[in-house]
Short mmCIF file of C-alpha atoms and ligand atoms in Angstrom, two decimals:
data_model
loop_
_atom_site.label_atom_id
_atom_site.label_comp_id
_atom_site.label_asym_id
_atom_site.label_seq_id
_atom_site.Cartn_x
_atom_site.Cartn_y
_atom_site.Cartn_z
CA UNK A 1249 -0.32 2.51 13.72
CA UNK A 1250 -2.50 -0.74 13.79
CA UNK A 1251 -0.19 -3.63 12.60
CA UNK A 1252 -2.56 -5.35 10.40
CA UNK A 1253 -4.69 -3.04 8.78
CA UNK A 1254 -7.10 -3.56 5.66
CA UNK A 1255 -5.48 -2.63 1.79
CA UNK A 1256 -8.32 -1.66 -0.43
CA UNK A 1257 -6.82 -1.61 -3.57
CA UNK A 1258 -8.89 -3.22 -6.36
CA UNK A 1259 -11.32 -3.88 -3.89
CA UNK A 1260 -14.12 -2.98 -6.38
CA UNK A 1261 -16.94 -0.18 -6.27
CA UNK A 1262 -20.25 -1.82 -4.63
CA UNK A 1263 -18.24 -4.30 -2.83
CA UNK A 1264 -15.84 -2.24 -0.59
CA UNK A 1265 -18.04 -0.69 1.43
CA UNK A 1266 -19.47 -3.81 2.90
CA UNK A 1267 -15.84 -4.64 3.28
CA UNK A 1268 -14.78 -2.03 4.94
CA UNK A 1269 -17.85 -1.70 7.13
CA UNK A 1270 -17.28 -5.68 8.19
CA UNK A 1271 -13.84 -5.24 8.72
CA UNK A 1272 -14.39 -2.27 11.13
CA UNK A 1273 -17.20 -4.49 12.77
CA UNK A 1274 -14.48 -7.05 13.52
CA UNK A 1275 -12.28 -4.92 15.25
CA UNK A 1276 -10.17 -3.29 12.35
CA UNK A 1277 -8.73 0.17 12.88
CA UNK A 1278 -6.13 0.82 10.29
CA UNK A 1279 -7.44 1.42 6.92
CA UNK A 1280 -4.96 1.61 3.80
CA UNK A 1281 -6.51 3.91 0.45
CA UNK A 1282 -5.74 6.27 -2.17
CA UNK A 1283 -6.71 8.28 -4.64
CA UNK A 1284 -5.70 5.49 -7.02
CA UNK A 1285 -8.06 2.56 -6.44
CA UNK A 1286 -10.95 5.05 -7.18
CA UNK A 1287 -13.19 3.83 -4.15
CA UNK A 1288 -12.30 6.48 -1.24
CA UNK A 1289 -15.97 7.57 -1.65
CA UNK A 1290 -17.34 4.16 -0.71
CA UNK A 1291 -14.75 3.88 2.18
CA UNK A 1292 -15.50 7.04 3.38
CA UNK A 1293 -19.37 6.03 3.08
CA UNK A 1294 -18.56 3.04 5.22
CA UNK A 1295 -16.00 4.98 7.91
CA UNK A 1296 -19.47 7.43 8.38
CA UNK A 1297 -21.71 4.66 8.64
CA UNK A 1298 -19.11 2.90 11.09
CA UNK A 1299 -19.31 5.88 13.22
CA UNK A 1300 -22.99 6.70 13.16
CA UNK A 1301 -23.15 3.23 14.53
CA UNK A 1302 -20.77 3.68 17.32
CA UNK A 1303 -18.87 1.43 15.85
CA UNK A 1304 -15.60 3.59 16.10
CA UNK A 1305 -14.75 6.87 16.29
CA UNK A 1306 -12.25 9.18 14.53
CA UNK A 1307 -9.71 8.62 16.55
CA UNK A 1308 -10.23 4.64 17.46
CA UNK A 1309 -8.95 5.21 13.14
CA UNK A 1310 -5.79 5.26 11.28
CA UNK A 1311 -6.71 5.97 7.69
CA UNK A 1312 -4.07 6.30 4.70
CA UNK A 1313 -4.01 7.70 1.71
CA UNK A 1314 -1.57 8.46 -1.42
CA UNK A 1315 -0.63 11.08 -3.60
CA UNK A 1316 -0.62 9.95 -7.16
CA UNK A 1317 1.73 10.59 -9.73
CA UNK A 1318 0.37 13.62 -11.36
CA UNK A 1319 -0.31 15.81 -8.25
CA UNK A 1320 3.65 16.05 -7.89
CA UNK A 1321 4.16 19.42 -8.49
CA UNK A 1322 4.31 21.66 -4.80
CA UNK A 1323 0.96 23.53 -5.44
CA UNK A 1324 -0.63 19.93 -6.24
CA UNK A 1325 -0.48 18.31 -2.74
CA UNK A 1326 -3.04 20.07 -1.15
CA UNK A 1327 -5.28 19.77 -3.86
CA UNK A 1328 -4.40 16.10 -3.84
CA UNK A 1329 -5.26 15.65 0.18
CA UNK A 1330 -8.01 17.93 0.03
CA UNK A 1331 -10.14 15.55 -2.62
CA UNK A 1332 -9.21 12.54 -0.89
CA UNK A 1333 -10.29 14.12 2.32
CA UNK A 1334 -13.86 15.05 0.66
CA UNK A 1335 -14.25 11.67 -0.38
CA UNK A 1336 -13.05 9.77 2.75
CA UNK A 1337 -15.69 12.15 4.55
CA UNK A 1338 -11.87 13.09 7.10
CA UNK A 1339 -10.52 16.49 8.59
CA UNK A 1340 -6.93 14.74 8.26
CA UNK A 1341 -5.36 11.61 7.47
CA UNK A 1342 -3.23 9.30 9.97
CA UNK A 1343 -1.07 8.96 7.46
CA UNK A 1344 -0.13 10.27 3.76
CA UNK A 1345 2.03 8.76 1.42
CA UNK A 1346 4.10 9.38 -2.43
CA UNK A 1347 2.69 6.33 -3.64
CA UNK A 1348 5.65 6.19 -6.20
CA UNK A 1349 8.63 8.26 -7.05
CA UNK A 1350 7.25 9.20 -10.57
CA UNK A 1351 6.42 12.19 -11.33
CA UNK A 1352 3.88 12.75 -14.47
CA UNK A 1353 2.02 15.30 -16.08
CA UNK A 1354 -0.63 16.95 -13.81
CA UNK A 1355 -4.00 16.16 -14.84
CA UNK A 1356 -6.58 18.49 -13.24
CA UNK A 1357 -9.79 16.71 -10.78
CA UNK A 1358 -12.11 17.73 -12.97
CA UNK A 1359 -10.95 16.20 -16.19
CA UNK A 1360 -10.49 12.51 -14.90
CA UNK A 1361 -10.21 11.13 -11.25
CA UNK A 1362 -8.90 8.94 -10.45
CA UNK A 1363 -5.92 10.12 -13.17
CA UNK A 1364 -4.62 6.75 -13.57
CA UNK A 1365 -1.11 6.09 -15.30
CA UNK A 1366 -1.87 6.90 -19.06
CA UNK A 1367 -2.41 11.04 -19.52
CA UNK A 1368 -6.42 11.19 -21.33
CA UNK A 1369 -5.51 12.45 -23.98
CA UNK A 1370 -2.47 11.43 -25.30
CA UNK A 1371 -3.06 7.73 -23.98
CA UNK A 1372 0.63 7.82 -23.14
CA UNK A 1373 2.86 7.79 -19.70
CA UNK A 1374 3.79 11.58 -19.62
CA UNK A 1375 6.01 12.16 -17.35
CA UNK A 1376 6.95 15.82 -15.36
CA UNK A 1377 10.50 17.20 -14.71
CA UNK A 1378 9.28 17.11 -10.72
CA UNK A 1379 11.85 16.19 -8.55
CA UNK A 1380 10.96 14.26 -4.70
CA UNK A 1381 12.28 17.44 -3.15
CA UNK A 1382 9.42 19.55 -4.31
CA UNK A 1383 6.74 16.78 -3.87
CA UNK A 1384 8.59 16.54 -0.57
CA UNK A 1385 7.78 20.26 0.45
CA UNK A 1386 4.00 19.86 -0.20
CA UNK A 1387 3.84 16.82 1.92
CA UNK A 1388 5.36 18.66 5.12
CA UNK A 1389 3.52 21.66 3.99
CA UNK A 1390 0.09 19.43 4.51
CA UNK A 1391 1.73 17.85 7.51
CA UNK A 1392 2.40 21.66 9.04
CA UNK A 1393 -1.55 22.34 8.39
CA UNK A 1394 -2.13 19.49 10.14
CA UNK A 1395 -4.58 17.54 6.85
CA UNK A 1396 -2.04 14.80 7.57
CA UNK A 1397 -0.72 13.87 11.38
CA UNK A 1398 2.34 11.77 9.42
CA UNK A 1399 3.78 11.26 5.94
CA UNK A 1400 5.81 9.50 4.43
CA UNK A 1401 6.74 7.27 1.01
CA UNK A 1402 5.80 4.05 -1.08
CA UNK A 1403 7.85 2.03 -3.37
CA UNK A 1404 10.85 3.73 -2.54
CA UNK A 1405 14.02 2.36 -2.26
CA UNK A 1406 16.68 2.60 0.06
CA UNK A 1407 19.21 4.84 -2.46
CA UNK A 1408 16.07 7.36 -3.05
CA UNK A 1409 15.46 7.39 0.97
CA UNK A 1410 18.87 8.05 1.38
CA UNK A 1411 18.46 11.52 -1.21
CA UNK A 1412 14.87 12.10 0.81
CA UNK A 1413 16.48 12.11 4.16
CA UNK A 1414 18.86 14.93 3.36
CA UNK A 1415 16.51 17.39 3.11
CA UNK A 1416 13.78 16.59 4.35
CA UNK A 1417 12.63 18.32 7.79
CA UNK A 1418 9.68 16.21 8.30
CA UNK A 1419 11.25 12.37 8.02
CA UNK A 1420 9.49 9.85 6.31
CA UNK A 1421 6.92 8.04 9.00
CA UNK A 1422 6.84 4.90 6.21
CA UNK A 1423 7.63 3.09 3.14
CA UNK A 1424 5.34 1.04 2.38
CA UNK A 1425 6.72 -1.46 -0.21
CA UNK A 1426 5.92 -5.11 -1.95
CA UNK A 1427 6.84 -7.73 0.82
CA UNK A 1428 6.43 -11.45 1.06
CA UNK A 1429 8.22 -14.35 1.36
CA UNK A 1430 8.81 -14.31 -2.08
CA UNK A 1431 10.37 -11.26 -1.71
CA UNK A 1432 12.15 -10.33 1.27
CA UNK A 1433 14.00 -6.44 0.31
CA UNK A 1434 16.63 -7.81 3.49
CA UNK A 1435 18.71 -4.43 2.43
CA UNK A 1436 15.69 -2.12 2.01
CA UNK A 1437 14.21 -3.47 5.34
CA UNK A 1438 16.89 -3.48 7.41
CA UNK A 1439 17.94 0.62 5.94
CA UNK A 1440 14.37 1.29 6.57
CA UNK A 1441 14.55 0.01 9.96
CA UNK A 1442 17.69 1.52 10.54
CA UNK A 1443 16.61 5.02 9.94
CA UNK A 1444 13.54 4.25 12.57
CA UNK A 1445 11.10 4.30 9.34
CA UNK A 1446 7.87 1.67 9.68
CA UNK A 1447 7.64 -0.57 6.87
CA UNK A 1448 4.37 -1.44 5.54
CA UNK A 1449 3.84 -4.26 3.59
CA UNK A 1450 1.95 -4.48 0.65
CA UNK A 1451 0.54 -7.37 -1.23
CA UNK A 1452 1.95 -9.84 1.88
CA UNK A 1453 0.16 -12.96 0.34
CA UNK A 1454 2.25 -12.90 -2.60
CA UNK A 1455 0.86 -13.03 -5.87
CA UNK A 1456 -3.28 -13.84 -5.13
CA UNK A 1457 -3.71 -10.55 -6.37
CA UNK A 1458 -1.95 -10.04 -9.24
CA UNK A 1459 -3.55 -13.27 -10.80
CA UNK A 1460 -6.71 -11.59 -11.14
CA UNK A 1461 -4.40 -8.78 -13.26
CA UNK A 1462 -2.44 -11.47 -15.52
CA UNK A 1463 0.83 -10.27 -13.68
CA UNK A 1464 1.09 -13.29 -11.45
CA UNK A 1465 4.65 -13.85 -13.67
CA UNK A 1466 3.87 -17.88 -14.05
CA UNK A 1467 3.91 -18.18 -10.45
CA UNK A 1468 0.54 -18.68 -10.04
CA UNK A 1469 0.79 -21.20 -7.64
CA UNK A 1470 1.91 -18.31 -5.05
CA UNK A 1471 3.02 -17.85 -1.87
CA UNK A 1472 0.25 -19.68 -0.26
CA UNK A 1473 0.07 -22.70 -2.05
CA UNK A 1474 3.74 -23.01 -1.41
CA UNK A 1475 5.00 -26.26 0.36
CA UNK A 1476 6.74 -24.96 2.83
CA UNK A 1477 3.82 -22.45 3.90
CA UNK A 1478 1.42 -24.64 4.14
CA UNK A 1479 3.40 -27.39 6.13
CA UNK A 1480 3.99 -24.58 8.86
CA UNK A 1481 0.61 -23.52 8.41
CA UNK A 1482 -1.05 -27.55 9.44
CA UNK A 1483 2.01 -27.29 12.10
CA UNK A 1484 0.51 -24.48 13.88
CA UNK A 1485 -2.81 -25.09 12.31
CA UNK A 1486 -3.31 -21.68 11.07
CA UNK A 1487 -3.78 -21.14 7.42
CA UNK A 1488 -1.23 -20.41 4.97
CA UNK A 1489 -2.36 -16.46 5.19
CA UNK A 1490 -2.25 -16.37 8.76
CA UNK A 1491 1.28 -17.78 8.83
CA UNK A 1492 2.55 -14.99 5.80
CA UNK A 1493 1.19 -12.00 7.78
CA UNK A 1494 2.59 -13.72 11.08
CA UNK A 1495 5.88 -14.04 9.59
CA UNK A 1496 6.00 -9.94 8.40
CA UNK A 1497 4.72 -9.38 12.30
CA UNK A 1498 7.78 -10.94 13.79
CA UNK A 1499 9.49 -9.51 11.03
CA UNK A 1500 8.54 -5.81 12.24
CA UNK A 1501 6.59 -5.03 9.70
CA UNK A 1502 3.15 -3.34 9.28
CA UNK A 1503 0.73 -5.28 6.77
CA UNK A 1504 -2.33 -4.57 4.94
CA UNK A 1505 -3.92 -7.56 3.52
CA UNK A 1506 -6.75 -6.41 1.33
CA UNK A 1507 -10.03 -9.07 1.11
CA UNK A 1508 -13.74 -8.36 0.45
CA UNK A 1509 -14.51 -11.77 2.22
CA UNK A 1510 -15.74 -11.81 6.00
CA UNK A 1511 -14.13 -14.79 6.87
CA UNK A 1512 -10.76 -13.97 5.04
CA UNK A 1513 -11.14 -10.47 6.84
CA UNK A 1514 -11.33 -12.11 9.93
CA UNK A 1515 -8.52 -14.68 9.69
CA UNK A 1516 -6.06 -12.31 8.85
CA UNK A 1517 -6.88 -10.01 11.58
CA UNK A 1518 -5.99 -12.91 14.25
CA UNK A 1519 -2.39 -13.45 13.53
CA UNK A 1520 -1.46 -12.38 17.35
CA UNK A 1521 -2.38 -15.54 19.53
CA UNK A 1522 1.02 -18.09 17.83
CA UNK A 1523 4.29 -17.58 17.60
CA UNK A 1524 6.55 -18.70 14.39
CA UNK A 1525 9.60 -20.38 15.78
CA UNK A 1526 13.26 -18.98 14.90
CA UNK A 1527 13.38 -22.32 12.67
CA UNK A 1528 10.13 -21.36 10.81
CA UNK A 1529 11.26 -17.63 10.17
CA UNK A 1530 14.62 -19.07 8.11
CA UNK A 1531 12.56 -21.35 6.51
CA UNK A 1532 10.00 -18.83 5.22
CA UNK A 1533 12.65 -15.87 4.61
CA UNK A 1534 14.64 -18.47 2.51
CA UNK A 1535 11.80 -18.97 0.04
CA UNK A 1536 12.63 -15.18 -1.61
CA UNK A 1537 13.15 -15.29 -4.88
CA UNK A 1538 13.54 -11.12 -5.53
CA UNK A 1539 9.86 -11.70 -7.25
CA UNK A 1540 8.53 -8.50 -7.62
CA UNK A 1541 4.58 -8.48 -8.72
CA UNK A 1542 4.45 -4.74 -8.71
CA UNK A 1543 6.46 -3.49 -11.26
CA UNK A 1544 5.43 -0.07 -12.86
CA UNK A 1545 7.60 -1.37 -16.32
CA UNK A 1546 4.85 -3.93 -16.33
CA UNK A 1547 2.15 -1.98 -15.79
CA UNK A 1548 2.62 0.22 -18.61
CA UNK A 1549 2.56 -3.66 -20.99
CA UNK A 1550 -0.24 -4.43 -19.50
CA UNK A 1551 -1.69 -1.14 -20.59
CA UNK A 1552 -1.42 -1.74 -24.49
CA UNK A 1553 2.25 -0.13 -24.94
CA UNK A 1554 3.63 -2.46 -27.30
CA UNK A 1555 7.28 -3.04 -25.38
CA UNK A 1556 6.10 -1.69 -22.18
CA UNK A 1557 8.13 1.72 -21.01
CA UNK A 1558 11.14 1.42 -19.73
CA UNK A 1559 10.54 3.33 -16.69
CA UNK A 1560 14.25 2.71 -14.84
CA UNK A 1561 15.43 3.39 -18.03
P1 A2P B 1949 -10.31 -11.58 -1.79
O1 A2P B 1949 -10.54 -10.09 -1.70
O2 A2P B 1949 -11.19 -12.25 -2.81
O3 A2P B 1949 -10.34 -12.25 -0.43
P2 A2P B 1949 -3.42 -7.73 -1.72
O4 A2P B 1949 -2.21 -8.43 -2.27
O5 A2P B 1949 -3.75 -6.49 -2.47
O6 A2P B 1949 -3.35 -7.55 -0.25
O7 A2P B 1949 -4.67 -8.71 -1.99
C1 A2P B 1949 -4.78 -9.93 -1.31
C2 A2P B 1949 -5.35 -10.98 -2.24
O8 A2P B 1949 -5.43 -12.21 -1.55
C3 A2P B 1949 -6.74 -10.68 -2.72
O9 A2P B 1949 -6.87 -11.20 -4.03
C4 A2P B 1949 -7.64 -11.41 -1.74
O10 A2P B 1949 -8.83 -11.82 -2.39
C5 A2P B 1949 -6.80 -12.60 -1.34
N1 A2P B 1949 -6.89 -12.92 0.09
C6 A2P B 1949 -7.01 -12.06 1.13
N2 A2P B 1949 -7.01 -12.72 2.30
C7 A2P B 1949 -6.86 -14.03 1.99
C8 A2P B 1949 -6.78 -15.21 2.77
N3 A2P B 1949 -6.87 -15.15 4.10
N4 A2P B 1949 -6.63 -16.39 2.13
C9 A2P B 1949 -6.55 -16.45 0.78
N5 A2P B 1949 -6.61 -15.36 0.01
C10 A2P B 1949 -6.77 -14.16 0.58
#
């Protein structure tokens, strides 16, 4: 699995297939998706075009995807895989992932796709009575047909690992969870790591994304405007980016820094030619504050609820 690879979500319709296209140009081979950001089409559009061009080839690729929250149910998986599949333009995925450990009402392809988090027609978060266990099954049953070489989990924590790995006769290959300086998960990544499961990091600039949502929390100043960043960053003279997805490297994480931008795609790409010293690792890891951008709770607020849902309820 490529270390740095290329997040796509909210990378918008008519502008992620340049992206993607560029970012394969420049040497990127790890390419993070799903069935929730509604683009797979357009990356699958730019994977064919990549390959026409000889720009890669199949296996040169490792593409992820995610099963969303209403194809829980066993008999749901494969039609899950099989539609990202068609739209990614794949015979199988590198890798495919539970995006989160939420199970809600099944909403069939036809009658909206992406499905999104609010059920069409009541408006409203329904959720299913599906435990992991059966989503579980479907995942190594997909695995066993070979649509997907690895699988494994996202936004799971280390008590519902713990549960997975009981059962499960396929191991998770993943989690891929929220990580940045501001938040560190030192129990989850250390379990994780552990149990010999990669951790991919998502959203590894902090909160640049999330301002563009309104769920920056007030920190909008973010990771990379942070003091301490950037003084490492003129240090080494790297950017403050480069120095975030440096510090996950040494870390021993995965990351997948999403841009549409050539120029950010290419600076966050070269994060292998400097070294953070021990001294600059404590500094960084001591800037966590347990802020966590990527809260489902405050998804559901954002989405017109009046008090949100209380999801962990
Ligand atoms: P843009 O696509 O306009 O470059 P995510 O948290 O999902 O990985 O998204 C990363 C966010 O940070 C995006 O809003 C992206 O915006 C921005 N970004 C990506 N790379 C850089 C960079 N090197 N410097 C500053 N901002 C970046």
């Amino acid at each position: 699995m490529p270390v740095i690879g290329l997040g796509t979500w909210k990378a918008p319709k008519g502008e992620v297939k340049k992206a993607v296209l560029a970012a394969l140009k420049q040497g990127y081979r790890h390419l993070d998706c799903a069935c929730d950001y509604g683009n797979e089409e357009e990356v699958g559009a730019a994977i064919k075009e990549a390959m026409e061009a000889g720009v890669v080839t199949r296996k040169d690729l490792f593409v992820t995807s995610k099963l969303w929250n209403t194809f829980h149910a066993r008999e749901h998986v494969e039609v899950a895989i099989q539609k990202s599949l068609k739209d990614l333009g794949l015979d199988y995925l590198d890798l495919y992932l539970i995006h989160f450990p939420i199970s809600m009402k099944y909403v069939p392809i036809e009658e909206l796709y992406p499905p999104e988090w609010l059920n069409p027609t009541s408006k409203k978060i329904e959720f299913v009575d599906v435990p992991v266990s059966e989503t579980w099954a479907g995942m190594e049953g997909v695995c066993r047909k070979g649509l997907a070489r690895n699988i494994g989990v996202s936004n799971f924590c280390a008590q519902t690992l713990m549960d997975l790995l009981k059962y499960a006769e396929i191991k998770p290959a993943v989690n891929q969870i929220e990580l940045h300086p501001y938040l560190t998960q030192d129990s989850l990544v250390a379990f994780c790591q552990e149990k010999g499961i990669v951790l991919t990091a998502f959203s590894p600039l902090g909160a640049s994304s999330y301002i563009e949502l309104g769920m920056d929390r007030g920190e909008g100043v973010g990771v990379l405007n942070n003091p301490v960043v950037q003084a490492i960053a003129r240090e080494h003279s790297r950017t403050p980016a480069q120095v975030c997805l440096r510090w996950a490297v040494q870390r021993g994480y995965t990351a997948i820094p999403k841009s549409t931008h050539e120029s950010r795609l290419q600076e966050n790409l070269h994060v292998f030619d400097f070294t953070l010293s021990a001294e600059d690792m404590v500094k960084i890891s001591r800037l966590n504050r347990h802020l966590r951008y990527n809260d489902p709770g405050e998804f559901c607020k954002g989405m017109g609820l009046p008090n949100g849902y209380p999801i962990y309820a």
